[in-house]
XYZ file of C-alpha atoms in Angstrom:
439
model
C 53.344 112.372 147.755
C 53.887 108.781 146.598
C 56.806 108.589 144.396
C 54.923 106.274 141.991
C 52.388 108.854 141.496
C 52.976 111.379 138.651
C 53.446 114.875 140.302
C 51.880 117.986 139.262
C 54.962 119.555 137.885
C 55.546 122.455 135.391
C 55.920 120.962 131.992
C 59.434 119.353 131.575
C 61.897 120.942 129.242
C 62.006 119.640 125.755
C 65.072 117.537 125.442
C 65.726 119.029 121.853
C 65.883 122.652 123.298
C 66.750 122.297 126.987
C 69.453 124.536 128.174
C 72.033 122.315 129.879
C 74.662 123.076 132.477
C 77.650 120.627 133.081
C 78.999 121.123 136.419
C 82.611 120.040 136.685
C 84.809 120.061 133.542
C 87.186 117.204 134.143
C 87.565 113.888 132.446
C 83.792 113.199 132.527
C 82.224 116.561 132.324
C 84.149 118.236 129.382
C 83.348 115.320 126.709
C 79.786 115.459 127.850
C 79.466 119.220 127.589
C 81.014 119.036 124.053
C 78.736 116.252 122.989
C 75.540 117.888 124.160
C 76.738 121.235 122.501
C 76.331 119.564 119.188
C 72.546 119.953 119.507
C 71.757 121.915 122.709
C 72.892 125.211 124.435
C 75.310 124.177 127.038
C 77.146 125.911 129.830
C 80.200 124.138 131.033
C 80.792 125.207 134.599
C 83.831 124.714 136.973
C 85.137 126.356 139.989
C 88.688 126.111 138.737
C 89.193 129.494 136.980
C 92.470 128.276 135.504
C 90.892 125.300 134.009
C 88.089 127.449 132.564
C 90.575 129.854 131.116
C 92.560 127.031 129.590
C 89.526 125.452 127.886
C 88.363 128.885 126.454
C 91.794 128.979 124.715
C 90.672 125.696 123.084
C 93.194 123.502 124.914
C 92.261 120.436 127.007
C 95.114 119.101 129.030
C 93.396 115.876 129.887
C 93.646 115.003 126.156
C 89.902 113.588 126.365
C 88.584 116.112 123.712
C 90.582 116.905 120.666
C 91.378 120.607 120.756
C 89.722 121.059 117.260
C 86.512 119.597 118.602
C 86.614 121.709 121.650
C 87.169 124.965 119.582
C 84.317 123.946 117.234
C 81.983 123.595 120.296
C 83.077 126.876 121.615
C 82.234 128.464 118.188
C 78.899 126.910 118.361
C 76.643 126.251 121.397
C 79.095 125.749 124.200
C 79.863 128.470 126.772
C 82.283 128.203 129.720
C 81.991 129.808 133.033
C 83.239 129.966 136.745
C 80.637 132.365 137.757
C 77.550 130.744 139.435
C 75.431 133.638 138.186
C 75.714 132.119 134.896
C 73.676 129.151 135.834
C 70.422 131.082 135.994
C 67.898 129.944 133.495
C 69.301 126.369 133.240
C 66.692 123.581 132.474
C 69.076 120.655 133.151
C 71.988 120.419 135.537
C 74.417 117.406 135.038
C 76.757 117.013 137.812
C 80.177 115.267 137.064
C 82.238 116.214 140.018
C 84.747 113.811 141.689
C 83.823 111.475 144.507
C 87.142 110.541 146.154
C 87.973 108.872 149.472
C 89.590 110.423 152.459
C 92.968 109.355 154.032
C 90.839 106.824 156.068
C 89.462 105.301 152.767
C 85.923 106.551 153.550
C 83.737 108.309 150.994
C 84.414 111.944 150.642
C 81.249 113.524 149.515
C 82.434 117.116 149.956
C 82.762 117.956 146.227
C 79.281 116.368 145.526
C 77.704 118.231 148.352
C 79.507 121.634 147.290
C 77.950 121.042 143.822
C 74.428 120.378 145.108
C 74.616 123.644 147.163
C 75.637 125.513 143.873
C 73.021 123.935 141.698
C 70.359 124.233 144.410
C 70.872 128.021 144.580
C 70.255 128.099 140.788
C 67.395 125.643 140.630
C 64.069 126.849 139.260
C 60.641 124.989 138.956
C 60.538 122.183 136.536
C 64.299 121.761 136.252
C 66.005 118.483 136.270
C 69.166 117.642 138.089
C 71.090 114.534 136.897
C 74.152 113.262 138.854
C 76.873 111.211 137.009
C 79.328 110.965 140.035
C 79.956 107.581 141.266
C 78.364 107.007 144.738
C 76.885 104.278 146.986
C 73.209 103.258 146.406
C 70.982 105.769 148.085
C 73.342 108.722 148.073
C 71.820 110.830 145.255
C 68.294 110.817 146.985
C 69.523 110.758 150.649
C 72.391 113.347 150.370
C 71.956 115.397 147.364
C 68.297 115.834 147.017
C 67.867 117.327 150.552
C 70.560 119.806 149.713
C 68.852 120.871 146.468
C 65.518 121.144 148.209
C 66.854 123.222 151.118
C 68.901 125.617 148.895
C 65.991 126.125 146.267
C 62.928 125.917 148.542
C 61.448 123.368 146.037
C 60.275 119.910 146.884
C 61.628 116.829 145.069
C 59.142 115.507 142.604
C 56.931 118.602 143.034
C 59.205 121.488 142.251
C 62.057 119.641 140.457
C 62.995 116.214 139.278
C 66.074 114.160 140.007
C 68.099 111.657 137.667
C 71.154 109.424 137.893
C 73.121 108.405 134.910
C 76.614 107.201 135.956
C 79.595 108.023 133.916
C 81.507 105.341 131.960
C 84.413 107.283 130.594
C 87.614 105.358 130.325
C 90.580 107.930 130.396
C 92.992 107.582 127.513
C 90.788 105.071 125.644
C 90.071 106.556 122.234
C 88.413 103.597 120.995
C 85.426 103.738 123.281
C 84.318 107.370 123.311
C 81.179 108.659 125.060
C 78.660 108.290 122.172
C 79.931 104.576 121.801
C 79.342 103.537 125.358
C 75.815 102.282 126.270
C 74.387 104.696 129.040
C 72.467 103.633 132.173
C 69.716 106.059 132.914
C 67.188 106.594 135.723
C 64.977 109.157 137.475
C 63.116 109.959 140.623
C 59.729 109.314 138.936
C 58.705 107.410 135.766
C 58.293 110.962 134.060
C 61.839 111.886 135.181
C 63.353 108.574 134.133
C 61.661 108.999 130.579
C 63.111 112.508 130.368
C 66.521 111.550 131.414
C 66.639 108.631 128.928
C 65.357 110.817 126.041
C 68.031 113.335 126.756
C 70.878 110.995 126.709
C 69.479 109.221 123.856
C 70.217 112.326 121.687
C 74.041 111.973 122.128
C 74.578 108.297 122.948
C 74.624 106.402 119.699
C 75.254 103.068 121.538
C 71.856 103.359 123.169
C 70.644 103.577 126.663
C 69.354 101.130 129.466
C 66.743 102.702 131.706
C 66.942 101.365 135.220
C 63.946 100.941 137.312
C 65.193 103.408 140.061
C 68.042 105.732 141.000
C 69.229 103.151 143.620
C 69.602 100.466 140.907
C 71.502 102.694 138.666
C 73.964 103.665 141.553
C 74.466 100.087 142.467
C 75.163 99.043 138.916
C 77.911 101.575 138.451
C 79.685 100.943 141.733
C 79.818 97.244 141.147
C 81.141 97.585 137.534
C 84.543 98.766 138.972
C 84.220 96.601 142.166
C 84.017 93.487 139.952
C 87.322 94.533 138.158
C 89.084 95.325 141.364
C 88.287 91.814 142.885
C 89.257 90.073 139.632
C 92.589 91.967 139.364
C 93.231 91.166 143.011
C 92.905 87.524 142.399
C 95.557 87.767 139.624
C 97.799 89.870 141.844
C 97.723 87.323 144.516
C 98.395 84.528 142.006
C 101.386 86.555 140.778
C 102.852 86.779 144.211
C 102.391 82.917 144.544
C 103.881 82.138 141.243
C 106.864 84.435 141.899
C 107.335 82.424 145.186
C 107.221 79.273 143.260
C 109.501 80.493 140.380
C 106.920 80.301 137.914
C 106.475 83.094 135.211
C 102.948 84.534 135.648
C 102.570 85.788 132.237
C 103.276 82.389 130.727
C 100.753 80.868 133.252
C 98.021 83.269 132.091
C 98.779 82.865 128.460
C 98.333 79.087 128.869
C 95.236 79.416 131.009
C 93.968 81.934 128.341
C 93.625 79.336 125.783
C 90.394 78.125 127.476
C 87.384 79.957 125.823
C 85.957 81.261 129.007
C 89.137 82.275 130.983
C 88.791 85.915 131.753
C 91.884 87.853 130.529
C 92.904 89.865 133.709
C 96.616 90.782 134.286
C 98.490 91.706 137.414
C 99.478 95.152 138.102
C 98.797 98.435 140.084
C 95.282 99.421 140.583
C 94.890 103.130 140.702
C 92.831 105.889 139.055
C 89.614 107.555 139.827
C 87.436 104.481 139.781
C 88.664 100.880 140.345
C 90.810 101.892 143.192
C 88.221 103.937 144.831
C 84.723 102.988 143.943
C 84.785 99.636 146.160
C 85.106 101.683 149.270
C 81.848 103.469 148.502
C 80.046 100.115 148.413
C 81.822 98.685 151.530
C 80.970 101.982 153.302
C 77.208 101.481 152.637
C 77.488 97.706 153.347
C 79.021 98.329 156.665
C 76.488 101.125 157.348
C 73.674 98.453 157.123
C 75.556 95.747 159.105
C 77.065 93.686 156.329
C 80.751 92.923 156.366
C 82.007 92.751 152.768
C 84.819 90.297 152.975
C 85.601 89.503 149.446
C 85.590 93.171 148.417
C 87.757 94.389 151.327
C 90.112 91.397 150.726
C 90.705 92.539 147.238
C 91.271 96.182 148.144
C 94.007 94.940 150.675
C 95.770 92.938 148.042
C 95.669 95.613 145.344
C 96.637 98.348 147.791
C 99.883 96.623 148.702
C 101.086 95.799 145.133
C 103.303 98.829 144.797
C 105.069 98.088 147.923
C 105.546 94.449 146.681
C 107.087 95.646 143.432
C 109.575 97.812 145.341
C 110.471 94.924 147.716
C 111.062 92.630 144.578
C 113.110 95.203 142.880
C 115.236 95.467 146.027
C 115.544 91.634 146.286
C 116.804 91.633 142.693
C 119.402 94.333 143.314
C 120.575 92.511 146.505
C 120.791 89.035 144.541
C 122.922 90.801 141.990
C 125.266 91.913 144.752
C 124.533 95.637 144.294
C 124.214 98.023 147.358
C 120.772 98.776 147.906
C 121.379 101.963 149.870
C 122.345 104.594 147.414
C 121.294 102.596 144.248
C 119.866 104.508 141.418
C 116.439 103.406 140.137
C 114.631 104.795 137.139
C 110.821 104.342 137.184
C 109.183 104.598 133.798
C 105.619 106.027 134.144
C 103.651 107.911 136.800
C 100.153 108.176 135.359
C 97.705 105.646 136.739
C 97.429 103.976 133.339
C 99.109 103.974 129.877
C 98.920 106.626 127.207
C 97.091 108.969 129.635
C 98.114 111.969 131.648
C 95.744 111.118 134.482
C 97.503 111.081 137.908
C 94.458 110.458 140.055
C 95.110 108.011 142.685
C 98.266 106.586 140.876
C 99.781 103.864 142.828
C 103.253 104.220 141.201
C 103.713 106.708 144.067
C 103.701 103.469 146.277
C 106.780 102.093 144.440
C 108.713 105.369 144.681
C 107.967 105.722 148.461
C 108.989 102.174 149.247
C 112.185 102.317 147.355
C 112.961 105.578 149.114
C 112.585 103.898 152.488
C 115.156 101.319 151.355
C 117.524 104.182 150.772
C 117.391 104.061 146.837
C 117.665 107.099 144.901
C 114.652 107.285 142.382
C 114.116 109.167 139.267
C 110.696 109.199 137.563
C 110.222 109.688 133.800
C 106.688 110.175 132.275
C 106.260 112.099 128.895
C 102.492 111.981 129.239
C 102.194 113.846 132.686
C 102.365 117.374 133.528
C 105.461 117.988 135.684
C 103.952 120.747 137.667
C 100.927 118.629 138.626
C 103.295 115.786 139.569
C 105.081 118.048 141.835
C 101.985 119.625 143.388
C 100.069 116.402 143.935
C 102.855 113.982 144.922
C 106.122 116.051 145.543
C 107.815 114.150 142.728
C 110.097 115.945 140.180
C 110.134 114.316 136.938
C 113.207 113.878 135.013
C 113.761 114.917 131.363
C 114.888 112.238 129.044
C 116.783 114.702 126.971
C 118.941 115.416 129.796
C 119.442 111.870 131.350
C 122.811 110.194 130.764
C 122.649 106.648 129.718
C 124.169 103.900 131.513
C 123.616 105.313 134.945
C 120.881 103.382 136.631
C 121.202 100.023 138.728
C 117.649 99.226 137.749
C 114.726 100.392 135.623
C 111.205 99.638 136.635
C 108.583 99.806 133.942
C 105.542 100.826 135.856
C 103.350 102.157 133.196
C 103.317 100.764 129.602
C 103.243 103.919 127.726
C 103.565 103.625 123.961
C 106.832 105.415 124.100
C 108.207 102.712 126.544
C 106.867 99.697 124.557
C 107.955 100.991 121.215
C 110.383 98.516 119.527
C 112.582 101.467 118.868
C 112.865 102.209 122.617
C 115.973 100.627 124.382
C 114.998 100.338 127.972
C 118.512 98.796 128.831
C 120.225 101.887 127.536
C 119.673 103.594 130.837
C 121.346 100.832 132.775
C 124.830 100.583 134.224
C 126.627 97.423 133.418
C 124.647 94.319 134.543
C 121.661 96.583 135.593
C 118.265 94.956 136.070
C 114.840 95.712 134.413
C 111.827 94.956 136.340
C 108.570 94.846 134.054
C 105.473 95.510 136.180
C 103.101 95.274 133.141
C 104.564 92.395 131.214
C 104.746 94.719 128.325
C 108.413 94.353 127.279
C 109.408 91.558 124.635
C 110.707 88.377 125.940
C 114.372 88.482 127.061
C 114.365 92.313 127.757
C 113.177 92.195 131.470
C 115.209 90.352 134.156
C 112.019 90.107 136.386
C 108.202 90.899 135.934
C 105.173 90.817 138.138
């Protein structure tokens, strides 16, 4: 059937009464489930039974949804489950599972494929499946749709519809919440696109942008973070250059920033679930069709080596201060991938820790935002407790993440240092004169 021809489908669900299932209750899925539960019956589904149990108690350790808002939703239209049988009778499935990369930096579609098998088994005629996970252009229709069809026995655009509306959650950002961020929508047919757009318009007060196709929406999402990655890579390369020239990068950027159209990017570590991952989805697709994406891959190489560079600069500073590097004690402030957020996904602070370890440095890591068990499980890093740390014991302190606790005027970062110890400010967040060196 021609995709541009309206199929003879069962009547689509009414957006006002549609029963919605959100698959994956992480940083993206949980806020979405809570928001939709303000007007629709919603089932929040996750295969992690511990996560579901935690949320049923009204506690969200990601801090993306205030606990009072979560509990209010649970008292209303939101139900939570880890049982696939509970997906029966769903009108709209919204898939928000992670799309990571493997050890070879290739797209790992395993979670997306597993979610598609799960949804396909529960799919009924006339249902709509919307994906929010970041993918390369074409993945939703080329990878997910065939799984849905095979599991359900239904044909795309004949038995069910498909939609894509990429997530734009910014973990830890309480100024830009889900309803306040304009949403891109799309569908496998004009009717599907209209339905998906109308559904999200119910909860997104900032408005929606209906793309002409799923592939356009997929491409728009993946280049949002690729653009940021490339721009940060440029500034990181400039920071390395200016350090070599003995010029303060922060001062250079402040001076250049006085021009009205200068973009305000800063050097730093590029981790997290999006910026450090999404470009590899685009480069994978580019190489698949025979195009070598030179600029994107160059940016990735620069950003991926910045943790090692920070460690090397710290070691250089120790050596110049005539301190023994092997056996030196260094305190790293922050482990999360960004400030004021417990999110550890793809944090590049671990590169600093690992590289310092290779120089024989003894490294402690302090992060009041991060769950200590998760840090141990994911990275084998045992966090220290500030209440049990003696002051004046470290040869260097590295501010890796600018948590509010570390940048508060009352926080004395130099109190942790031994006499003539060094402070390296990765984020350029400390007041002038506090840091001995910065990126």
